[in-house]
Short mmCIF file of C-alpha atoms in Angstrom, two decimals:
data_model
loop_
_atom_site.label_atom_id
_atom_site.label_comp_id
_atom_site.label_asym_id
_atom_site.label_seq_id
_atom_site.Cartn_x
_atom_site.Cartn_y
_atom_site.Cartn_z
CA MET W 99 0.22 0.13 0.06
CA GLN W 100 1.23 3.31 -0.81
CA THR W 101 2.33 5.79 2.07
CA LEU W 102 -0.05 8.84 2.61
CA GLN W 103 2.72 11.02 1.10
CA GLU W 104 2.80 9.08 -1.89
CA VAL W 105 -0.69 9.16 -2.64
CA LYS W 106 -0.74 12.74 -2.24
CA GLU W 107 1.85 13.19 -4.53
CA GLU W 108 0.23 10.94 -7.10
CA LEU W 109 -2.78 13.24 -7.10
CA ILE W 110 -0.69 16.28 -7.53
CA SER W 111 0.93 14.75 -10.55
CA GLU W 112 -2.45 13.78 -11.90
CA PHE W 113 -3.61 17.05 -11.87
CA GLU W 114 -0.44 18.92 -13.19
CA LEU W 115 -1.41 17.05 -16.32
CA PHE W 116 -4.19 19.55 -17.05
CA ASP W 117 -3.88 22.96 -18.44
CA ASP W 118 -7.15 24.27 -17.55
CA TRP W 119 -9.63 24.06 -14.72
CA MET W 120 -12.37 22.76 -17.10
CA ASP W 121 -10.07 19.71 -17.88
CA LYS W 122 -9.52 19.44 -14.00
CA TYR W 123 -13.31 19.70 -13.24
CA ASN W 124 -13.74 17.09 -15.95
CA TYR W 125 -11.45 14.81 -14.01
CA ILE W 126 -12.93 15.41 -10.70
CA ILE W 127 -16.31 14.11 -12.52
CA GLU W 128 -14.22 10.85 -13.51
CA LEU W 129 -13.20 10.45 -9.78
CA GLY W 130 -16.53 10.49 -8.75
CA LYS W 131 -17.26 7.61 -10.86
CA GLU W 132 -14.42 5.45 -8.88
CA LEU W 133 -15.95 6.46 -5.59
CA PRO W 134 -16.23 3.46 -3.30
CA MET W 135 -19.86 3.45 -2.84
CA ILE W 136 -21.42 3.69 0.51
CA ASP W 137 -23.85 0.77 1.77
CA ALA W 138 -27.21 1.27 1.02
CA GLN W 139 -27.99 0.98 4.95
CA TYR W 140 -25.76 4.10 5.56
CA LYS W 141 -27.56 6.47 3.05
CA THR W 142 -29.52 7.74 6.07
CA SER W 143 -29.71 11.30 7.48
CA GLU W 144 -27.72 9.88 10.32
CA TYR W 145 -24.34 9.86 7.71
CA LEU W 146 -25.60 13.20 5.85
CA ILE W 147 -22.38 15.70 6.16
CA ASP W 148 -23.90 18.86 7.45
CA GLY W 149 -23.13 22.07 5.58
CA CYS W 150 -23.03 20.49 2.14
CA GLN W 151 -25.20 22.23 -0.31
CA SER W 152 -25.70 18.79 -2.03
CA GLN W 153 -26.41 15.29 -0.24
CA VAL W 154 -23.26 13.78 0.89
CA TRP W 155 -23.16 10.66 2.99
CA LEU W 156 -19.97 9.23 4.37
CA HIS W 157 -19.31 6.12 6.32
CA ALA W 158 -16.17 5.14 8.39
CA GLU W 159 -15.41 2.05 10.05
CA LYS W 160 -12.38 0.79 11.70
CA GLN W 161 -10.61 -2.05 10.19
CA ASP W 162 -7.78 -3.54 11.98
CA ASP W 163 -6.18 -0.19 13.21
CA LYS W 164 -7.07 1.85 10.10
CA ILE W 165 -10.32 3.37 8.83
CA VAL W 166 -12.14 2.81 5.65
CA PHE W 167 -14.40 5.13 4.06
CA THR W 168 -17.16 4.78 1.93
CA ALA W 169 -19.55 7.86 0.58
CA ASP W 170 -21.96 9.00 -1.86
CA SER W 171 -23.82 12.18 -3.21
CA ASP W 172 -26.34 13.15 -5.31
CA ALA W 173 -24.09 15.66 -7.23
CA ILE W 174 -21.52 14.01 -9.69
CA ILE W 175 -18.96 16.78 -8.70
CA THR W 176 -19.43 16.21 -5.23
CA LYS W 177 -19.02 12.51 -5.74
CA GLY W 178 -15.52 13.64 -7.14
CA ILE W 179 -14.44 15.85 -4.67
CA VAL W 180 -15.05 13.64 -1.68
CA ASN W 181 -13.32 10.79 -3.43
CA LEU W 182 -10.45 13.15 -3.66
CA LEU W 183 -10.54 13.00 0.19
CA ILE W 184 -11.33 9.23 0.56
CA ARG W 185 -8.69 8.07 -1.75
CA VAL W 186 -5.96 9.84 0.38
CA PHE W 187 -7.37 9.14 4.03
CA SER W 188 -9.39 5.56 3.58
CA GLY W 189 -7.04 2.72 5.02
CA ARG W 190 -4.88 5.32 7.11
CA THR W 191 -4.86 5.27 11.02
CA PRO W 192 -6.68 7.86 12.73
CA GLN W 193 -3.72 9.66 13.89
CA GLU W 194 -2.15 9.69 10.33
CA ILE W 195 -5.92 11.22 9.55
CA ILE W 196 -5.80 13.70 12.49
CA ASP W 197 -2.19 14.93 11.85
CA ASP W 198 -2.75 15.53 7.98
CA ASP W 199 -2.61 19.34 6.97
CA LEU W 200 -4.35 18.76 3.51
CA SER W 201 -1.69 20.80 1.62
CA TYR W 202 -2.32 18.54 -1.40
CA LEU W 203 -5.92 20.27 -1.79
CA ASP W 204 -3.99 23.58 -2.06
CA ALA W 205 -1.28 22.20 -4.47
CA ILE W 206 -3.79 21.09 -7.10
CA GLY W 207 -5.54 24.51 -6.67
CA LEU W 208 -8.88 22.93 -5.83
CA LYS W 209 -9.89 25.18 -2.86
CA GLU W 210 -9.44 28.47 -4.91
CA HIS W 211 -11.39 26.96 -7.97
CA LEU W 212 -14.61 25.76 -5.85
CA SER W 213 -17.45 27.96 -5.41
CA PRO W 214 -18.08 29.14 -1.90
CA THR W 215 -20.57 26.77 -1.45
CA ARG W 216 -18.59 23.78 -2.68
CA SER W 217 -15.81 25.48 -0.65
CA ASN W 218 -18.07 25.09 2.42
CA GLY W 219 -19.25 21.50 1.47
CA LEU W 220 -15.28 20.45 1.08
CA ALA W 221 -14.48 22.02 4.46
CA SER W 222 -17.56 20.00 5.98
CA MET W 223 -16.39 16.63 4.55
CA ILE W 224 -12.67 17.50 5.89
CA LYS W 225 -14.25 18.20 9.27
CA GLN W 226 -16.42 15.11 9.13
CA ILE W 227 -13.51 12.91 8.25
CA LYS W 228 -11.30 14.43 11.00
CA MET W 229 -14.29 13.76 13.38
CA TYR W 230 -14.57 10.08 12.42
CA ALA W 231 -10.61 9.77 13.04
CA VAL W 232 -10.87 11.23 16.41
CA ALA W 233 -13.86 8.98 17.42
CA LEU W 234 -12.37 5.90 16.18
CA GLN W 235 -9.20 6.70 17.53
CA ILE W 236 -10.34 5.50 21.03
CA VAL W 237 -12.32 2.39 19.59
CA LYS W 238 -10.33 -0.96 20.19
#
């Protein structure tokens, strides 16, 4: 399995292949099609992320000492955005998730190219992922 840093560097390299943001948006949409889908039993209000304009469901479970995330959204671009997070954080320890600075999102230019509502949604997704990591850190 790749290290956390290797996955982030891979994503940065992938985004560097595109010259303009329309191509990058199309790539994010493609990433959404590869999203590890959440089981239907978790597509409930309990797993909805507050603060997202679209509906985004996020589930986390601890497998051994790692957290595995699955998600879904009713918006195709949002599926891609949540997959950018899951690709980096799924299969990591709670501490790795808590400690990560998310600098790769700045490096690919994501935050500066999202609308204010999508930026708020991204912040909400990050907050929920970090909250799951804190909660699951104490679970044996």
